[in-house]
Short mmCIF file of C-alpha atoms and ligand atoms in Angstrom, two decimals:
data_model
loop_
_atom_site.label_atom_id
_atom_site.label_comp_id
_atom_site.label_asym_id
_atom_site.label_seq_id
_atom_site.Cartn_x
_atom_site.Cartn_y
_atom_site.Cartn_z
CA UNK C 23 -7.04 -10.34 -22.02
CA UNK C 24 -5.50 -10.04 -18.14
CA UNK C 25 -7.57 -11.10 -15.70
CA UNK C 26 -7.17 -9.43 -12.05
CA UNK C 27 -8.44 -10.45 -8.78
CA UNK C 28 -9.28 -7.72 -6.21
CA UNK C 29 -11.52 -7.33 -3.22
CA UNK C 30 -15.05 -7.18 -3.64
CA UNK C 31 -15.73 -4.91 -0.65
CA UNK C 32 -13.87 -3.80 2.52
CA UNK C 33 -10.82 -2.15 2.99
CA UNK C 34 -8.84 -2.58 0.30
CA UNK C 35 -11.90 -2.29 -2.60
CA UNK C 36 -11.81 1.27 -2.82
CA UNK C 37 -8.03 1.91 -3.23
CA UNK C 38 -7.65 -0.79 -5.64
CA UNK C 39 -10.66 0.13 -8.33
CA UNK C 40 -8.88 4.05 -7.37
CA UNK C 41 -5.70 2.82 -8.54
CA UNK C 42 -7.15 1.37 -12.01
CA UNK C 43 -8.85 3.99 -12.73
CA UNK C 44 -5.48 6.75 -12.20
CA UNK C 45 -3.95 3.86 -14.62
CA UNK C 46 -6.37 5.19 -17.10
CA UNK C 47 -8.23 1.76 -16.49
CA UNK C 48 -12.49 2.69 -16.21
CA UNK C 49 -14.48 0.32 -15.23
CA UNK C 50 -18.32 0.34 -15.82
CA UNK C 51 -20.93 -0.96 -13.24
CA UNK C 52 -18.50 -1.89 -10.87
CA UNK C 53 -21.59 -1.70 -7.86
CA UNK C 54 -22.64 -5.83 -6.95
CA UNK C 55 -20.60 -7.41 -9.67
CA UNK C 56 -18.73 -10.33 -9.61
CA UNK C 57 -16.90 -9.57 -13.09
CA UNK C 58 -16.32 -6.57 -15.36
CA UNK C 59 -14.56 -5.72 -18.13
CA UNK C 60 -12.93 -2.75 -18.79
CA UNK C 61 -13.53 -0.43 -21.56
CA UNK C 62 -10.24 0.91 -22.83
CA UNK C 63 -7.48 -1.87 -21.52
CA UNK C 64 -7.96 -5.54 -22.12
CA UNK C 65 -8.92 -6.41 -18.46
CA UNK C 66 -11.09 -8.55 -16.86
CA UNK C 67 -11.67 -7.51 -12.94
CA UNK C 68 -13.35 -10.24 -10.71
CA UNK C 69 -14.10 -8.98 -7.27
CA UNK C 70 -13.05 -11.48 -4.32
CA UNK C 71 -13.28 -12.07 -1.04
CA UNK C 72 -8.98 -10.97 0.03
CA UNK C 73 -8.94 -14.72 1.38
CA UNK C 74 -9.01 -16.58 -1.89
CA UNK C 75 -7.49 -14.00 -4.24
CA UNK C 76 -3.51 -16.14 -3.46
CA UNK C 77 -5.70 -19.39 -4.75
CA UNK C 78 -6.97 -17.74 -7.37
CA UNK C 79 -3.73 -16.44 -8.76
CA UNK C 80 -2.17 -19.64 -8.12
CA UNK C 81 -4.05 -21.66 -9.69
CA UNK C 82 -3.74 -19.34 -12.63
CA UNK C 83 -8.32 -18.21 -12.61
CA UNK C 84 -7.03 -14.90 -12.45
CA UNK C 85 -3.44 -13.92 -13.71
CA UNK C 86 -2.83 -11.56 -11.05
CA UNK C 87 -4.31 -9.92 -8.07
CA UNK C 88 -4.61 -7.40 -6.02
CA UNK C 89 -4.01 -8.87 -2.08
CA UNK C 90 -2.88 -7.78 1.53
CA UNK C 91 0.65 -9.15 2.42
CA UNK C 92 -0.91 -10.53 5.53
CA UNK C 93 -2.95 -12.28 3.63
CA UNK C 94 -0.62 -13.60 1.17
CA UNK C 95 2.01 -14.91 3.43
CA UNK C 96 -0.53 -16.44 5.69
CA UNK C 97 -1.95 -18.63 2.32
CA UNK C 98 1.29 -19.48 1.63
CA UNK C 99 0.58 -19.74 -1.82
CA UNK C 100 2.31 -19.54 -4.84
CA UNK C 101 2.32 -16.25 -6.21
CA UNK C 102 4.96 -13.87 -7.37
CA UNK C 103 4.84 -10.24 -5.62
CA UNK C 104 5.52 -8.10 -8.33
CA UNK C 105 4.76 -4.59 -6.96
CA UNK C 106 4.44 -3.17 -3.61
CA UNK C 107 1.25 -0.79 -4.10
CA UNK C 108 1.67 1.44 -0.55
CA UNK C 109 -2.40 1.09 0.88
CA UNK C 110 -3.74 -1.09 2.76
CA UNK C 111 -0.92 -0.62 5.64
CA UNK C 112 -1.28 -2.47 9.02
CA UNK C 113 0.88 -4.71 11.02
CA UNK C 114 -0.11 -8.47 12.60
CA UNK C 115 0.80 -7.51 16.16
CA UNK C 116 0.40 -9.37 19.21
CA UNK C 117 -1.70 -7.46 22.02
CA UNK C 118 -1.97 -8.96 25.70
CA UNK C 119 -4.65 -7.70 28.40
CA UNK C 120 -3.38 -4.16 29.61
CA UNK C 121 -3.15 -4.67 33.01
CA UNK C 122 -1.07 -7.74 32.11
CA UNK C 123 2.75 -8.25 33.02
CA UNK C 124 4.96 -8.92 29.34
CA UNK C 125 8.41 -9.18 29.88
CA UNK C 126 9.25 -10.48 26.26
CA UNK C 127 7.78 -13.33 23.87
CA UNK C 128 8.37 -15.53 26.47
CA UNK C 129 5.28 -14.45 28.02
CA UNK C 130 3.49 -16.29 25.26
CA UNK C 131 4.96 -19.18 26.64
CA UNK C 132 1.89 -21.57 27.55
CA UNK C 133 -1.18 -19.09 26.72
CA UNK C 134 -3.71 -19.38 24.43
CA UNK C 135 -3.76 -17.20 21.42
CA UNK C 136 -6.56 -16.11 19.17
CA UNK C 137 -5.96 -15.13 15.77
CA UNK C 138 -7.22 -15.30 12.03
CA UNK C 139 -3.06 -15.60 11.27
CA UNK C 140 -2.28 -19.47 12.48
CA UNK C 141 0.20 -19.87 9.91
CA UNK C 142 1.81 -16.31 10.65
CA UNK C 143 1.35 -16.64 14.33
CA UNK C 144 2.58 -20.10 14.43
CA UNK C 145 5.98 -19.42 12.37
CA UNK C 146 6.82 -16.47 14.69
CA UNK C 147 6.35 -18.62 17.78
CA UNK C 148 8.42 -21.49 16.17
CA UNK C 149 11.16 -19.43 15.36
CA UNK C 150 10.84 -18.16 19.00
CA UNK C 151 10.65 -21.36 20.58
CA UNK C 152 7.60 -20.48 22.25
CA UNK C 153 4.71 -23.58 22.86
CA UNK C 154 1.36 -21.47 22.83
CA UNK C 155 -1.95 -22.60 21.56
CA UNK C 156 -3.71 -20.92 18.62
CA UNK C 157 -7.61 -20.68 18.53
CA UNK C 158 -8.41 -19.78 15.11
CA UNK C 159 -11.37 -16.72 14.53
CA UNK C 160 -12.32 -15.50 11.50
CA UNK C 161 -13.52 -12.05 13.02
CA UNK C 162 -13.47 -9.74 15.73
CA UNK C 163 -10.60 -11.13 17.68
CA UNK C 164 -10.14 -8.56 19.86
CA UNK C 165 -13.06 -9.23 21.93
CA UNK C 166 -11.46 -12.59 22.70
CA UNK C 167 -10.20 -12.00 25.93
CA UNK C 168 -12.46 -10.36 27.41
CA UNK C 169 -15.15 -12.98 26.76
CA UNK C 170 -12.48 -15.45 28.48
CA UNK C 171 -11.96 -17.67 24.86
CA UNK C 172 -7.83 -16.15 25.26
CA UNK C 173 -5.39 -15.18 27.19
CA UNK C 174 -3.60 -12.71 24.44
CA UNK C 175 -4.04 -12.23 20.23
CA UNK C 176 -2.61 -11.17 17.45
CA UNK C 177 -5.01 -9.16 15.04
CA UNK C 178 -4.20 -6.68 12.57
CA UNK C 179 -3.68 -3.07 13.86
CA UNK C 180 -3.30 0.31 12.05
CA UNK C 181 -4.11 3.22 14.48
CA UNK C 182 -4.37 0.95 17.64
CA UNK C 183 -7.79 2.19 18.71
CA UNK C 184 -9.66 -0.75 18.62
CA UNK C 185 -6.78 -2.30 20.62
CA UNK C 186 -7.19 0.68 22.93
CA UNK C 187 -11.12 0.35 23.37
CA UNK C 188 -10.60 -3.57 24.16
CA UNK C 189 -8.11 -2.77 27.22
CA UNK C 190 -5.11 -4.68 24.84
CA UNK C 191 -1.65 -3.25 24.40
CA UNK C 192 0.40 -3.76 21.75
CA UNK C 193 3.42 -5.67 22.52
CA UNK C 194 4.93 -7.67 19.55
CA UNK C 195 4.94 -7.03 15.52
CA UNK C 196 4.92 -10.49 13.61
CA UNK C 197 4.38 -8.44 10.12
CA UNK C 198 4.23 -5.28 8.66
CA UNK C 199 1.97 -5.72 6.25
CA UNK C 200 0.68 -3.58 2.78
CA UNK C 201 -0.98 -4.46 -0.10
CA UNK C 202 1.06 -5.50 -3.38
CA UNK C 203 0.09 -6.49 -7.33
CA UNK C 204 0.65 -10.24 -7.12
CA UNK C 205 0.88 -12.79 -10.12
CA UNK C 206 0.55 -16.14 -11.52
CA UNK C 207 3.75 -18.01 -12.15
CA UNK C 208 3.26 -19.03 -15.39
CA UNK C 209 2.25 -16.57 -17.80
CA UNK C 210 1.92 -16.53 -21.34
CA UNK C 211 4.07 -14.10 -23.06
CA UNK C 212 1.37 -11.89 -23.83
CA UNK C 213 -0.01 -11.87 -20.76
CA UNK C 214 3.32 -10.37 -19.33
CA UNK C 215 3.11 -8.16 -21.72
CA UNK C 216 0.17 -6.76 -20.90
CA UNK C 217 1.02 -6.60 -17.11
CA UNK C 218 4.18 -4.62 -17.57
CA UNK C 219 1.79 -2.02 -19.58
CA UNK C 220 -0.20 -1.89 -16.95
CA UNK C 221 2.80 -1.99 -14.40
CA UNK C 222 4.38 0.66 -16.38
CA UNK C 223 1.28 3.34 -15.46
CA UNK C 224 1.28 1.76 -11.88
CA UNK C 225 4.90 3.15 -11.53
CA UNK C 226 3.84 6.40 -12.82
CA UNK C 227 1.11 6.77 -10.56
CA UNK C 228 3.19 5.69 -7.61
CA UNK C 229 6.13 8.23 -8.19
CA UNK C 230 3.75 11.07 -9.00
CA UNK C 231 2.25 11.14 -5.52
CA UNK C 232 5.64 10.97 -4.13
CA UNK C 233 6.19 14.38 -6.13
CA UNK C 234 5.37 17.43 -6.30
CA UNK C 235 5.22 20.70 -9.13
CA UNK C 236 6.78 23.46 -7.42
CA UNK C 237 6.76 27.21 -9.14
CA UNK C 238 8.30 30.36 -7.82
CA UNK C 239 9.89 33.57 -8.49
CA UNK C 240 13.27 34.41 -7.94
CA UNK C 241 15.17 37.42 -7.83
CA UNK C 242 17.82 37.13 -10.41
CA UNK C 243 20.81 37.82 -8.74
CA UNK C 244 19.44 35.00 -6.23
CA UNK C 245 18.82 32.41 -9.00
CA UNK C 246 22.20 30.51 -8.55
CA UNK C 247 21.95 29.54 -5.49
CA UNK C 248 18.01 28.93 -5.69
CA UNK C 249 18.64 26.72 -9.03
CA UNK C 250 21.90 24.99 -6.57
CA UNK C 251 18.83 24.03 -4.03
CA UNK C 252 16.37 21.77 -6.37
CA UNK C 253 17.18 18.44 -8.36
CA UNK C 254 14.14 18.91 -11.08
CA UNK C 255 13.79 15.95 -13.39
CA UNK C 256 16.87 17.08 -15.21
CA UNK C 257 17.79 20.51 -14.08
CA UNK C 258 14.99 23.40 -13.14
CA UNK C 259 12.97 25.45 -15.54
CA UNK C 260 13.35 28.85 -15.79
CA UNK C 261 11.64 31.66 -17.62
CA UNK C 262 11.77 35.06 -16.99
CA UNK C 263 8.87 37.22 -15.65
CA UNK C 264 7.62 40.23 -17.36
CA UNK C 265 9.16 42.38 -14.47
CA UNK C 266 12.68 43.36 -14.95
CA UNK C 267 15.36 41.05 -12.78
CA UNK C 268 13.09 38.56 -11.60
CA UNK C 269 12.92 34.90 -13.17
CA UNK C 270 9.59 32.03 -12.96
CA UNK C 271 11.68 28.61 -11.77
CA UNK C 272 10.08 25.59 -12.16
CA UNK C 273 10.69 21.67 -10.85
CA UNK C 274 9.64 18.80 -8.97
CA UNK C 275 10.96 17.81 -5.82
CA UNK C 276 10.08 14.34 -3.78
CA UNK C 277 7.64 14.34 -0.77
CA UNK C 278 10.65 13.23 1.53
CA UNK C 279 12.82 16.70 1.59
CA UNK C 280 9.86 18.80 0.44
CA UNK C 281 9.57 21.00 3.39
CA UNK C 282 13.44 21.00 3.87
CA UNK C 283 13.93 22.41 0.67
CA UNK C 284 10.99 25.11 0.30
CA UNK C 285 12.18 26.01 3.91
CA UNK C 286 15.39 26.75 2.58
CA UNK C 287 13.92 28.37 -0.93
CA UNK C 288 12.29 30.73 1.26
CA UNK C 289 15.60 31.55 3.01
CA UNK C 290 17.16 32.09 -0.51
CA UNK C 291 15.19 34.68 -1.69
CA UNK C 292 12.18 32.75 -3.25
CA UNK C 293 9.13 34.07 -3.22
CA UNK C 294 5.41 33.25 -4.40
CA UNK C 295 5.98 29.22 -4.17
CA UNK C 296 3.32 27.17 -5.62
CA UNK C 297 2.97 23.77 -5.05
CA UNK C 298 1.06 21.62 -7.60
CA UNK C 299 0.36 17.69 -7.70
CA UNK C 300 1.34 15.98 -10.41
CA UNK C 301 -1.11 13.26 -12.16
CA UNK C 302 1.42 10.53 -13.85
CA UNK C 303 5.05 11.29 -13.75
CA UNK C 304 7.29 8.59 -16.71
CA UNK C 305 10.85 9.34 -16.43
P1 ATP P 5 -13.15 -10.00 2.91
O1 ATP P 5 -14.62 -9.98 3.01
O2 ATP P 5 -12.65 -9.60 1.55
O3 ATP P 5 -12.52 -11.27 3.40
P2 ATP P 5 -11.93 -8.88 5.28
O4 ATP P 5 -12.95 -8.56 6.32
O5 ATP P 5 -11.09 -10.10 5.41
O6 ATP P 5 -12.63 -8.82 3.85
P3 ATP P 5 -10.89 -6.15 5.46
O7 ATP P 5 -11.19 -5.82 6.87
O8 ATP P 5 -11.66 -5.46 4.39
O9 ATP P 5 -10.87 -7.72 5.18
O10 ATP P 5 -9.34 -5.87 5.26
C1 ATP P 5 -8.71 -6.15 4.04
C2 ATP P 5 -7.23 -5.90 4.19
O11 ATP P 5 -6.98 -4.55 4.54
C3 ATP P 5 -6.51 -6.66 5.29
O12 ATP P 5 -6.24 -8.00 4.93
C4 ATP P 5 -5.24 -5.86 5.44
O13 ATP P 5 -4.32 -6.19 4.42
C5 ATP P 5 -5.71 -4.44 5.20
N1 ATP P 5 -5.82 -3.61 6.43
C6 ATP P 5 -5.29 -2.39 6.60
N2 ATP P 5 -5.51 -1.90 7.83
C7 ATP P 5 -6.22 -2.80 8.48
C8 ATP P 5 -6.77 -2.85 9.80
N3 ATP P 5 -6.61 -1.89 10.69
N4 ATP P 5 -7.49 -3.95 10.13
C9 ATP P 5 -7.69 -4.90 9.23
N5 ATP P 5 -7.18 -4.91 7.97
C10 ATP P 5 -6.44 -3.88 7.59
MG1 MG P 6 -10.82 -11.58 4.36
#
């Protein structure tokens, strides 16, 4: 049996029972539990607060875990990263008073800094040779200079609103931050074993939302150059229609040239393009 850490609630809770379950993973009465076992994969879940989830892989309660980079650099702890899991995105940013001159981090120099992130915060200042001092919060930081306890913080940020609605710029990024599959550094054979099965359908998962299915029909004096404009897993599909001289082709092309490509399908002659997601895509 593997044993994985995640959040118990907040941000990160719905993403990572979302990701289990697209593993094939289901989980029954996940609602106020502290532990559950899953019916069809030999996994034990135990829902955390993100904060102790590094400790707990560490010191090997759970064998691996499912944790914010923030909050796994700023525990220090030792875990392995083992997959980057793409939610949960935000930079640790350092925001100063709008109205407020910042010509560069030595504007820190001297001013008083409140943060959840004194490890993070205190390693970028080192390494900038900046003396500040850091008043450690657990929560809503960015009320913290406008109730006169700082001068400037550094809070996570994702859109920049909340900055935005508490007068604070944004004007240094200490971390760009995501959430990742962590685990314990001393696993049993098995226990690996069962994490690269489970890693294994994580991969999947991961490259099928960076794809797409795309169909379309081609006129078939246009199909070489149409066939010359997509990659396909190995080369396209293609079938022909029940009208004379045209042809169905299929692939799968990656979210980064998507609209490049269909742009230039179009151009080619294609016509009737569907796009379809794909589920799980093992190569
Ligand atoms: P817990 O009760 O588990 O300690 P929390 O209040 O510390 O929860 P959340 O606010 O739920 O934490 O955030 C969990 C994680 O979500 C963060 O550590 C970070 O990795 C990620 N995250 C993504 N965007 C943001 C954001 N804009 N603000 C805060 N966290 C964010
Ligand atoms: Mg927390």
């Amino acid at each position: 049996m593997l044993r994985i850490a995640i959040q118990k609630s907040g941000r990160l809770y719905e993403d990572s029972v979302q990701l289990l379950k697209e593993c094939g993973i289901d989980l029954r009465n996940v609602k106020d539990r502290l532990r559950t076992e899953a019916d069809n994969f030999p996994l034990e879940v135990f829902f955390l607060r993100d904060d102790d989830i590094p400790q707990y892989v560490e010191d090997g309660v759970a064998d691996i875990g499912i944790v914010g980079e923030n909050v796994l650099f700023e525990k220090n702890k030792q875990a392995e990263v083992v997959e980057k899991l793409g939610f949960g995105k935000c930079r640790l940013s350092v925001a100063v008073p709008r109205g407020q001159q910042y010509e560069g981090v030595t504007s820190l120099q001297g001013k008083r800094i409140a943060t959840s992130y004194p490890f993070l915060v205190n390693t970028f200042l080192a390494k900038n040779n900046v003396q500040a001092e850091i008043h450690e919060i657990s929560g809503s930081v960015e009320i913290a200079p406008g109730i006169g306890l700082a001068d400037v913080v550094a809070d996570l940020v994702s859109s920049g609103s909340t900055l935005f609605m508490n007068g604070l710029k944004e004007v240094e990024t200490i971390l760009q931050s995501q959430s990742v599959l962590i685990k314990n550094n001393q696993l049993s054979a098995a226990q690996q074993q069962l994490l690269d099965k489970l890693l294994f359908r994580i991969r999947a998962v991961k490259k099928a939302k960076r794809t797409k299915y795309v169909l379309l029909n081609a006129p078939n004096d246009k199909l070489k150059e149409i066939i010359s404009l997509l990659p396909g897993m190995k080369s396209p599909t293609v079938l022909p229609l029940a009208e004379q001289g045209w042809s169905s082709v299929h692939s799968v092309l990656s979210e980064d040239t998507f609209w490049d490509i269909i742009e230039q399908l179009k151009a080619a002659g294609a016509q009737g393009i569907l796009v379809v997601p794909i589920e799980k895509m093992i190569i």
